[in-house]
PDB file of N, CA and C in Angstrom:
ATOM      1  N   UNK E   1     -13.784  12.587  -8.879  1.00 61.00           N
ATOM      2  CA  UNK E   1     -13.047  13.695  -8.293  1.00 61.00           C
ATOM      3  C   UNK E   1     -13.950  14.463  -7.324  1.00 61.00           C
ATOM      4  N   UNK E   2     -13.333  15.409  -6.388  1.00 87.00           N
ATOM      5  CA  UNK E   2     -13.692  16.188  -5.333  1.00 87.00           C
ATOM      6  C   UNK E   2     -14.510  16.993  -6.047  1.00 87.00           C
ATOM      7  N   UNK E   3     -14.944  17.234  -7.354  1.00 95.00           N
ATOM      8  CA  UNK E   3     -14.837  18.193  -8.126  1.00 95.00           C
ATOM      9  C   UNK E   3     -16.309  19.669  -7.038  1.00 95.00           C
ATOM     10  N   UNK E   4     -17.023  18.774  -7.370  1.00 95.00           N
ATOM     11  CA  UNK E   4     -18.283  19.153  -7.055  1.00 95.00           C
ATOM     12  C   UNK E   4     -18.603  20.091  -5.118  1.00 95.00           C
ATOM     13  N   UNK E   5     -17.831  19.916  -4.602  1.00 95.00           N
ATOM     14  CA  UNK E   5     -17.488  19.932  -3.587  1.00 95.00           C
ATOM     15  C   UNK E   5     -17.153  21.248  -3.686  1.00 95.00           C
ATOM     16  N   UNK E   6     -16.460  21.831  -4.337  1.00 96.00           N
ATOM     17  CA  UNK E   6     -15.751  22.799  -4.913  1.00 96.00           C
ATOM     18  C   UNK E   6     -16.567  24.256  -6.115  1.00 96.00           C
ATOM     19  N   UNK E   7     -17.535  23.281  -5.999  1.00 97.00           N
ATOM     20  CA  UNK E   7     -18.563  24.263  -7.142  1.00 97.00           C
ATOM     21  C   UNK E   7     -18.392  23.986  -8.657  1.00 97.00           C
ATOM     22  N   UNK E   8     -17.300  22.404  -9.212  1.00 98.00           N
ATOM     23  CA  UNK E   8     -17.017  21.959 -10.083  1.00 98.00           C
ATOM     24  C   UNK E   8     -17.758  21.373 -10.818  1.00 98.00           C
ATOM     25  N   UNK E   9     -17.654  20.691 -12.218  1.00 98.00           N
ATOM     26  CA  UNK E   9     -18.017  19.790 -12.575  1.00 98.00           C
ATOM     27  C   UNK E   9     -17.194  19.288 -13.863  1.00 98.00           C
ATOM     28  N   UNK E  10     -16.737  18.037 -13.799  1.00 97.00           N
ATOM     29  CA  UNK E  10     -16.257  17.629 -15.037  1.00 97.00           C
ATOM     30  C   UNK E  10     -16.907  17.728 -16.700  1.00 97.00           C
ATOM     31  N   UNK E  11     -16.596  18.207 -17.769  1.00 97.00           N
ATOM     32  CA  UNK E  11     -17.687  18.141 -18.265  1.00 97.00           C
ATOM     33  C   UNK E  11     -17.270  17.004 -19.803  1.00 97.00           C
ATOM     34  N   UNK E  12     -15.822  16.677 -20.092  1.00 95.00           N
ATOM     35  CA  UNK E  12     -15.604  15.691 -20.889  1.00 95.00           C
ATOM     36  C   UNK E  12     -14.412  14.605 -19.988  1.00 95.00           C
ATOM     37  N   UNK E  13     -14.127  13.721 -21.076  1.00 93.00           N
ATOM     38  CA  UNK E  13     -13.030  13.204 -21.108  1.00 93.00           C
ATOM     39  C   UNK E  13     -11.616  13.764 -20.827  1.00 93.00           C
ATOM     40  N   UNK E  14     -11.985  14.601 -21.574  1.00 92.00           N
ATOM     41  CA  UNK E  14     -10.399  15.381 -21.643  1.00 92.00           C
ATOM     42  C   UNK E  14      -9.972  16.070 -20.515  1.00 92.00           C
ATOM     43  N   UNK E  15     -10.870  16.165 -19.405  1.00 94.00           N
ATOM     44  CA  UNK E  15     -10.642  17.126 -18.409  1.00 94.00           C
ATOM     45  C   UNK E  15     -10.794  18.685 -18.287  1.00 94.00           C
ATOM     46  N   UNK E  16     -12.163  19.065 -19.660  1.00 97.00           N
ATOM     47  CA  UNK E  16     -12.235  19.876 -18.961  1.00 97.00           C
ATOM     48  C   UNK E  16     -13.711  20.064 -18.260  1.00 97.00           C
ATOM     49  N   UNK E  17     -13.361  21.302 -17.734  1.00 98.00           N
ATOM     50  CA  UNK E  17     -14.337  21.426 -16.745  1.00 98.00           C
ATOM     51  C   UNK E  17     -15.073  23.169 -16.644  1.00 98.00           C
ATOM     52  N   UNK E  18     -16.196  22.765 -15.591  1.00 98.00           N
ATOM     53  CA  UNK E  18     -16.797  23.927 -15.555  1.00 98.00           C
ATOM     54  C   UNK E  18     -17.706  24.249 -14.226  1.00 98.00           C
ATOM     55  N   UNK E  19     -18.708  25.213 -14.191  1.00 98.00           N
ATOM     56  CA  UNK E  19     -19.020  25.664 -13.234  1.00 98.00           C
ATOM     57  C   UNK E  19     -20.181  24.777 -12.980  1.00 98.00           C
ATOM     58  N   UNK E  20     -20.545  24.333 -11.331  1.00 98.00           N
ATOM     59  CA  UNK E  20     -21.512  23.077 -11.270  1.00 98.00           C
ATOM     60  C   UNK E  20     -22.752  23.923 -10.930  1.00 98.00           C
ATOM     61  N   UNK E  21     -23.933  23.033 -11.149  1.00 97.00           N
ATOM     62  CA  UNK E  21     -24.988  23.947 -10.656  1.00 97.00           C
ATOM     63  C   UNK E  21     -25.095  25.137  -8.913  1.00 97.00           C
ATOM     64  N   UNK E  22     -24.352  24.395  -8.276  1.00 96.00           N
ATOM     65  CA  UNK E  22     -23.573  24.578  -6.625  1.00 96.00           C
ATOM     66  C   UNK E  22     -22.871  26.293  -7.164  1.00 96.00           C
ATOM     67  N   UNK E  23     -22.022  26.148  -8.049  1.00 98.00           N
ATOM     68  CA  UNK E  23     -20.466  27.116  -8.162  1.00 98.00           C
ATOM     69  C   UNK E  23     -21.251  27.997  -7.364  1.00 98.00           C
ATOM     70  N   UNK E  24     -21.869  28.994  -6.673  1.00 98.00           N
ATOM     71  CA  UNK E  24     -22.233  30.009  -6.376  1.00 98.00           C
ATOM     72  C   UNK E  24     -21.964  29.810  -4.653  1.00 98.00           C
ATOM     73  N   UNK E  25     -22.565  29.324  -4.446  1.00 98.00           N
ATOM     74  CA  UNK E  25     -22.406  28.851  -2.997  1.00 98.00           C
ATOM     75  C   UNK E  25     -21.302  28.067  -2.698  1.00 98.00           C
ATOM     76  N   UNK E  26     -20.843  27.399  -3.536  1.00 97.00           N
ATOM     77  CA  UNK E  26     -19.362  26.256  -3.274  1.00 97.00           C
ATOM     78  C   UNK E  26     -18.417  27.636  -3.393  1.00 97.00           C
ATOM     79  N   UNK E  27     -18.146  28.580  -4.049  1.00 98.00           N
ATOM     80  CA  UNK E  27     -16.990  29.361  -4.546  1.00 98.00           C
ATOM     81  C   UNK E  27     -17.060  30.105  -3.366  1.00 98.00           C
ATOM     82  N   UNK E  28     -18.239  30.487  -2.760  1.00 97.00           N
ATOM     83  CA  UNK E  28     -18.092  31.738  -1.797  1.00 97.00           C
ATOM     84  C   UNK E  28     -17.409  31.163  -0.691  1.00 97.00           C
ATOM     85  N   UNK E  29     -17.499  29.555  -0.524  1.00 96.00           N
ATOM     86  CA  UNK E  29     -17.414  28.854   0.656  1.00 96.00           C
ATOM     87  C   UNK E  29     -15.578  28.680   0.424  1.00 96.00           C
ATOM     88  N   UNK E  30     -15.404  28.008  -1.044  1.00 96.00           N
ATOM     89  CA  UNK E  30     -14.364  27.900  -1.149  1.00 96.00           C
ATOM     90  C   UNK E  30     -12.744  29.145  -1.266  1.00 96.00           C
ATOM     91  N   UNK E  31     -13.990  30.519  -1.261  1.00 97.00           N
ATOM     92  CA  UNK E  31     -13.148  32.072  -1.061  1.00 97.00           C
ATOM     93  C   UNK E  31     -12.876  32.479   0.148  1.00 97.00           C
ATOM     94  N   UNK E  32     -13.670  31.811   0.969  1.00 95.00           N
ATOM     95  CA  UNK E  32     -13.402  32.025   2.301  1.00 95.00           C
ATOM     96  C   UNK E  32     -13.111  30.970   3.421  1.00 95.00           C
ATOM     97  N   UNK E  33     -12.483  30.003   2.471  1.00 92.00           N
ATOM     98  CA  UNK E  33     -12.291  28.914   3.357  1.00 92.00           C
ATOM     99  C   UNK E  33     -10.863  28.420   2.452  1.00 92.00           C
ATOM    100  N   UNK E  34      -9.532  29.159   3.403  1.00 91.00           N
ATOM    101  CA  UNK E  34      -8.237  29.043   2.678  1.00 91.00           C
ATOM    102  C   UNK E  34      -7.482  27.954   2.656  1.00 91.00           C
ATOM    103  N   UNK E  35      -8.029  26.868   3.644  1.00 92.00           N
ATOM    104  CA  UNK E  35      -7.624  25.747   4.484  1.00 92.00           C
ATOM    105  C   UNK E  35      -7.687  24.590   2.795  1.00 92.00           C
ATOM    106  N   UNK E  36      -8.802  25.035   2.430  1.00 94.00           N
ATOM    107  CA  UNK E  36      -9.073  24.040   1.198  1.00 94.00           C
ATOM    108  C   UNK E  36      -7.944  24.239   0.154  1.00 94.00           C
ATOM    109  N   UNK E  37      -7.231  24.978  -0.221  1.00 96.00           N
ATOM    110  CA  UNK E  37      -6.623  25.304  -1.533  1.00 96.00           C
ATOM    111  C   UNK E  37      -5.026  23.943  -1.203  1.00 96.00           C
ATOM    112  N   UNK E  38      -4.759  23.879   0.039  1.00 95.00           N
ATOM    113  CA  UNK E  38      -4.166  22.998   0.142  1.00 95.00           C
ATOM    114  C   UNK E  38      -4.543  21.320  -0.335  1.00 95.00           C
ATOM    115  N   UNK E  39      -5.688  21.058   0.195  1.00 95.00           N
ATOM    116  CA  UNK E  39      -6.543  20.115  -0.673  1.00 95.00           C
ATOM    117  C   UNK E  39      -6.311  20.070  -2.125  1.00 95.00           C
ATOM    118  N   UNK E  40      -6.578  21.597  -2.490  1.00 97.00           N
ATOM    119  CA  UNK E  40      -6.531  21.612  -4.359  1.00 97.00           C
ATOM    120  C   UNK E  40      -5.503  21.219  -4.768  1.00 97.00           C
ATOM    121  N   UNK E  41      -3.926  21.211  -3.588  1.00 97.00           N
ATOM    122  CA  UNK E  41      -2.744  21.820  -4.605  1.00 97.00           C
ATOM    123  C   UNK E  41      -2.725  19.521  -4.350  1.00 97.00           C
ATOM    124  N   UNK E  42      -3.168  19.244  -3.089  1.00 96.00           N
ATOM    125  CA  UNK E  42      -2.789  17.589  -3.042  1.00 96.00           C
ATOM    126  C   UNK E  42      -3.741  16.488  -4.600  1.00 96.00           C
ATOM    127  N   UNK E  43      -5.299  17.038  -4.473  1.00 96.00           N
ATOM    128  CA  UNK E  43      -5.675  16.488  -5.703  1.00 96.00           C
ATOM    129  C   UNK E  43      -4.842  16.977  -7.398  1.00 96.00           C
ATOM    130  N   UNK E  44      -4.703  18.142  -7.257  1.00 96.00           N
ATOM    131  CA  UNK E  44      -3.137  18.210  -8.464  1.00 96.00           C
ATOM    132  C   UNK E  44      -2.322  17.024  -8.280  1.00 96.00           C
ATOM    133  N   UNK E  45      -1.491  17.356  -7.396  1.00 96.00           N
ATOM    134  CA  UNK E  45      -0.436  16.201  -7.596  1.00 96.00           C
ATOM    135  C   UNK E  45      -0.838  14.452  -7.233  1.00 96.00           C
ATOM    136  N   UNK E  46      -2.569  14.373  -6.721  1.00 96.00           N
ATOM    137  CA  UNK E  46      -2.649  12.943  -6.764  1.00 96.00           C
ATOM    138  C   UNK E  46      -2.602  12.871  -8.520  1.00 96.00           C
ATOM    139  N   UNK E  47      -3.783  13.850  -9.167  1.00 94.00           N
ATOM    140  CA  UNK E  47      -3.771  13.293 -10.760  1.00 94.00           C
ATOM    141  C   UNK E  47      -2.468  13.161 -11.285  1.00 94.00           C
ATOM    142  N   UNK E  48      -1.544  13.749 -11.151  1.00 93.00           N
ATOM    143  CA  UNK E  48      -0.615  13.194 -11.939  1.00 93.00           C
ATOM    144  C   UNK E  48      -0.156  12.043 -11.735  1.00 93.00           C
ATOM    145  N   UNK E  49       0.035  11.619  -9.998  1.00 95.00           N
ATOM    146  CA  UNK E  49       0.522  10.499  -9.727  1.00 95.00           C
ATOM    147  C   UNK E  49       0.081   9.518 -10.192  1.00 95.00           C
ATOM    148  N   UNK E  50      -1.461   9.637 -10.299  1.00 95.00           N
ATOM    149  CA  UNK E  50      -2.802   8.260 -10.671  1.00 95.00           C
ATOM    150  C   UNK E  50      -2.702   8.250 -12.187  1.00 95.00           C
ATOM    151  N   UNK E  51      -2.037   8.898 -13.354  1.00 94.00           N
ATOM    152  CA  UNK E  51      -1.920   8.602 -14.579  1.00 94.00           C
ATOM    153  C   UNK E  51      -2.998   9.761 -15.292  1.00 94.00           C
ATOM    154  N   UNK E  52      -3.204  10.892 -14.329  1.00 94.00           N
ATOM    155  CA  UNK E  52      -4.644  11.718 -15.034  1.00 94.00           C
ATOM    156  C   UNK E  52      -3.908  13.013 -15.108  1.00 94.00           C
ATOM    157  N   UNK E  53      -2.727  13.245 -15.558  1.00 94.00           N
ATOM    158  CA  UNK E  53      -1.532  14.523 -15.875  1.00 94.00           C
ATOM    159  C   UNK E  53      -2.858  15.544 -16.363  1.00 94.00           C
ATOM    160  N   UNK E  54      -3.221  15.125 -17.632  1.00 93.00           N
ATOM    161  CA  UNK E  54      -3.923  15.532 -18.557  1.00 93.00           C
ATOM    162  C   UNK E  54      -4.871  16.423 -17.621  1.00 93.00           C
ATOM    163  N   UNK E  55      -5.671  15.902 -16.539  1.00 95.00           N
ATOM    164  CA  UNK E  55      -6.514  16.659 -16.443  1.00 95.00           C
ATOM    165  C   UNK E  55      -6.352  17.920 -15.616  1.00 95.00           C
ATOM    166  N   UNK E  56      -4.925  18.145 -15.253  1.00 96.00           N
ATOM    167  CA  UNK E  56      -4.331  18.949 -14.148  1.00 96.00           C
ATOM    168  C   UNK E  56      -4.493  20.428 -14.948  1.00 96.00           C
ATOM    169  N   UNK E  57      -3.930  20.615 -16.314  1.00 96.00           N
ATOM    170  CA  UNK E  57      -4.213  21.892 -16.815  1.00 96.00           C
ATOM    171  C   UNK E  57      -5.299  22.495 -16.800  1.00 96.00           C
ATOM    172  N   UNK E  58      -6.573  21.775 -17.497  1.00 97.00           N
ATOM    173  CA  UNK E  58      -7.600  22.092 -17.153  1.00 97.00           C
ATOM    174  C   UNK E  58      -8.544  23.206 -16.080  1.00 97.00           C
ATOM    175  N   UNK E  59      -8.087  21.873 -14.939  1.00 97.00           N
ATOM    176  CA  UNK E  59      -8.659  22.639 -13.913  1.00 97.00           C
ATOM    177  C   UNK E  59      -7.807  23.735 -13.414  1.00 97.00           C
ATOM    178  N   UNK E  60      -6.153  23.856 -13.614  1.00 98.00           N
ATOM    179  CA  UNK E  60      -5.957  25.462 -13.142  1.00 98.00           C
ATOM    180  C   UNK E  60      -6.376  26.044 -13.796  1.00 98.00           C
ATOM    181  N   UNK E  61      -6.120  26.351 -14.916  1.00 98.00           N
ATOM    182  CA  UNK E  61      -6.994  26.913 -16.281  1.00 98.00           C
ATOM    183  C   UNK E  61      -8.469  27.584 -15.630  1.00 98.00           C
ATOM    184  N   UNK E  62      -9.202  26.776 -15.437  1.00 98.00           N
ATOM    185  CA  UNK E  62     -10.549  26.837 -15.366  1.00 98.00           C
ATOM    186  C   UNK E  62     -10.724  28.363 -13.897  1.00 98.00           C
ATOM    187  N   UNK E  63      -9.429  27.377 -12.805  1.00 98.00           N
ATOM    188  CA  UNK E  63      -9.130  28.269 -11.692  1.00 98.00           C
ATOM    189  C   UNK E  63      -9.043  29.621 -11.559  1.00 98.00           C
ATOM    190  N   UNK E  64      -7.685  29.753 -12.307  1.00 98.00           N
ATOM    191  CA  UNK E  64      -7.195  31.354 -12.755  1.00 98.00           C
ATOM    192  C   UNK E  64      -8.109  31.849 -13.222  1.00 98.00           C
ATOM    193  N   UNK E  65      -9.043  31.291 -14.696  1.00 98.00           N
ATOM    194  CA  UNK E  65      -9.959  32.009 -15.040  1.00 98.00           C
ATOM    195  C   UNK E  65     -10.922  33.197 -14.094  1.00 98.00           C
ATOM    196  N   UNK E  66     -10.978  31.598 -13.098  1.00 98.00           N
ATOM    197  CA  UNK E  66     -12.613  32.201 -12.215  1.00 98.00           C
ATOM    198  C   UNK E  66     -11.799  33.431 -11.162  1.00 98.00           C
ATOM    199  N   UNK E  67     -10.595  33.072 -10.773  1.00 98.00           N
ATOM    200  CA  UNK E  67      -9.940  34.357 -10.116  1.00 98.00           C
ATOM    201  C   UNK E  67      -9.601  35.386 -10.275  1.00 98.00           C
ATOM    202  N   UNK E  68      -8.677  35.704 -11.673  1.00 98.00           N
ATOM    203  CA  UNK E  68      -8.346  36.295 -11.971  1.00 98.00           C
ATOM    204  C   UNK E  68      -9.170  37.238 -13.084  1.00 98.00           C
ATOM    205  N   UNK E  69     -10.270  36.533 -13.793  1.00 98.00           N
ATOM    206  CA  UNK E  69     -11.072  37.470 -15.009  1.00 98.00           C
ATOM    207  C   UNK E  69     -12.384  37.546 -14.174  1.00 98.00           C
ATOM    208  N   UNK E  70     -13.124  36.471 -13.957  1.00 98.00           N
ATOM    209  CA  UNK E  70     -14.535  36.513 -13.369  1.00 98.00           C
ATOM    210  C   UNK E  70     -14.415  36.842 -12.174  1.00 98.00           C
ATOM    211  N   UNK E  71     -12.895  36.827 -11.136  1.00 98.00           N
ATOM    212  CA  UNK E  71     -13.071  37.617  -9.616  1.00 98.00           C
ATOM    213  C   UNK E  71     -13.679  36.735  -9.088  1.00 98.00           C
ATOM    214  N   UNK E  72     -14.516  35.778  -9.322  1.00 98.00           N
ATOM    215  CA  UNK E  72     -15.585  35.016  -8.325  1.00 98.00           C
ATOM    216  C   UNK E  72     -15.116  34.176  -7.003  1.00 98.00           C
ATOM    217  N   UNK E  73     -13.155  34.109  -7.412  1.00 98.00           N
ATOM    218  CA  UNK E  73     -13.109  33.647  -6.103  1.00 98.00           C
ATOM    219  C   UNK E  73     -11.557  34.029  -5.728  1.00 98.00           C
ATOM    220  N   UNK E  74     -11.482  35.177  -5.327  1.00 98.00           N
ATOM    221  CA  UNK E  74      -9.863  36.193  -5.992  1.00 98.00           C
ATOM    222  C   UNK E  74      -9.354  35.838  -4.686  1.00 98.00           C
ATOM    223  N   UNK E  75      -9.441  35.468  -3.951  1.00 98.00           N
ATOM    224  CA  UNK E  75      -8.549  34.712  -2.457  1.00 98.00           C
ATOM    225  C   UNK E  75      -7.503  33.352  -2.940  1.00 98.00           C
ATOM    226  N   UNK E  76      -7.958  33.121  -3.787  1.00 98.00           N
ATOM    227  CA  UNK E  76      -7.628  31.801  -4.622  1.00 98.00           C
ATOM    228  C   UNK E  76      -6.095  32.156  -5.335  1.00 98.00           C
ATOM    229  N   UNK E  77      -6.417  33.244  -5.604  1.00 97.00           N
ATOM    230  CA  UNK E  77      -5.174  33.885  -6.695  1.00 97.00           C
ATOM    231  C   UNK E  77      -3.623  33.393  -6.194  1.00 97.00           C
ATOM    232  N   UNK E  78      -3.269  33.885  -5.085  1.00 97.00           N
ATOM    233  CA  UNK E  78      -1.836  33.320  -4.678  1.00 97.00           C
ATOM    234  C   UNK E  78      -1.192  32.179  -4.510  1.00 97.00           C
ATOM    235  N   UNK E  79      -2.437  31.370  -3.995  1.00 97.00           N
ATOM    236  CA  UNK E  79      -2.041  29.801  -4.603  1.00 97.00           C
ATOM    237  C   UNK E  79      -1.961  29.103  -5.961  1.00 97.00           C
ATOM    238  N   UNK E  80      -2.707  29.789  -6.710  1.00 97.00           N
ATOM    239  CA  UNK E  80      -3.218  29.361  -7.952  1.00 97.00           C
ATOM    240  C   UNK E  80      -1.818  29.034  -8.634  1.00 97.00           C
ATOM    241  N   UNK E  81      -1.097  30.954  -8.529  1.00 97.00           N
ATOM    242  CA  UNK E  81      -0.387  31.351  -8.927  1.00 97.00           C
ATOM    243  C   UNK E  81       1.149  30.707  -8.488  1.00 97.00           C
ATOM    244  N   UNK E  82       1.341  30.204  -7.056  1.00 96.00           N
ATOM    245  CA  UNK E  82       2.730  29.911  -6.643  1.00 96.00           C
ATOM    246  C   UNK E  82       2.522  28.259  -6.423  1.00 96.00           C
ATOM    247  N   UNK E  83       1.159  27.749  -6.667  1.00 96.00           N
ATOM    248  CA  UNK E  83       1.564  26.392  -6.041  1.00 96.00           C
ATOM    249  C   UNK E  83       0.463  25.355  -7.149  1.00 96.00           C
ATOM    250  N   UNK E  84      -0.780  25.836  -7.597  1.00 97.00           N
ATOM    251  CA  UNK E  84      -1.594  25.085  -8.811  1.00 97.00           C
ATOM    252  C   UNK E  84      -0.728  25.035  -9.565  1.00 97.00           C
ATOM    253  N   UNK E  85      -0.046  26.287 -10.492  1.00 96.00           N
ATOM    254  CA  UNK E  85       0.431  25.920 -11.349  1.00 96.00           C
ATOM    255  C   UNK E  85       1.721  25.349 -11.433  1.00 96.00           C
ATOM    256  N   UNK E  86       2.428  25.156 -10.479  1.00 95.00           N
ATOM    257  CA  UNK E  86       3.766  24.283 -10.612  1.00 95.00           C
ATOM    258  C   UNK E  86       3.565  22.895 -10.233  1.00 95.00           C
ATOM    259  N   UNK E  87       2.369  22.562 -10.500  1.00 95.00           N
ATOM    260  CA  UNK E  87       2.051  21.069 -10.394  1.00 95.00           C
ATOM    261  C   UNK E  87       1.915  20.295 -11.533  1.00 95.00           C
ATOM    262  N   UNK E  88       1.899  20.769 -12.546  1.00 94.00           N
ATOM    263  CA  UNK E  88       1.917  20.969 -13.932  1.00 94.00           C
ATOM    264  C   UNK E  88       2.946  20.369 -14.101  1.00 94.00           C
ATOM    265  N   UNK E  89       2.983  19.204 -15.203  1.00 87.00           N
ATOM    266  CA  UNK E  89       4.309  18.602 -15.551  1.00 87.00           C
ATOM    267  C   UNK E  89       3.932  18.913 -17.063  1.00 87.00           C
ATOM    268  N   UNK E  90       2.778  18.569 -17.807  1.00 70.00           N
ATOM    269  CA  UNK E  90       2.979  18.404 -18.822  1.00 70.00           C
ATOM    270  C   UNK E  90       2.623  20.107 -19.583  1.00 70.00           C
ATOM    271  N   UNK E  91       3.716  20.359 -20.198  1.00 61.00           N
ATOM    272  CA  UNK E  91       4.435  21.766 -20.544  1.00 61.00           C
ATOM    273  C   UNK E  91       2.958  22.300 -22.091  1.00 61.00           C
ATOM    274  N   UNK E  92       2.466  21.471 -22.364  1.00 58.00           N
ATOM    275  CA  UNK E  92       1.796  21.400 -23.761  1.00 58.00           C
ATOM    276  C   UNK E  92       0.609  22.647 -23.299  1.00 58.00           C
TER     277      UNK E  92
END
């Protein structure tokens, strides 16, 4: 995945994830660079397409977190909110 690119890093199987050694410099880049979140919302809907549903919660999860509690990347918020999370099929 793009993950890293992003200030990501995968950290199991299961999909979830966390902040990469980068997150500091990737997040500021990725707070001020709005062009990318479209990217985010297409790797959402590739995982589901490619059979990786599972790992789609995760990373909004992980998203909202960093926007909405840690602030670290609060530009993020309106997409997160109207277009990450309705990519989401699996309801669990």
């Amino acid at each position: 995945m793009m993950l890293e690119f992003f200030g990501i890093k995968l950290i199991d199987k299961t999909g979830n994830v966390a902040r990469a050694g980068n997150w500091q410099e990737r997040f500021q880049h990725l707070n001020e660079s709005q062009h990318n979140y479209l990217r985010i919302t297409r790797i959402l809907k590739s995982l589901g397409e490619l059979g990786y549903e599972s790992f789609k919660s995760p990373l909004v999860k992980f998203i909202l977190h960093e926007a909405l509690v840690e602030n670290t990347i609060p530009n993020i918020k309106q997409s997160a909110l109207e277009y990450f999370v309705y990519t989401i099929r699996d309801r669990r």
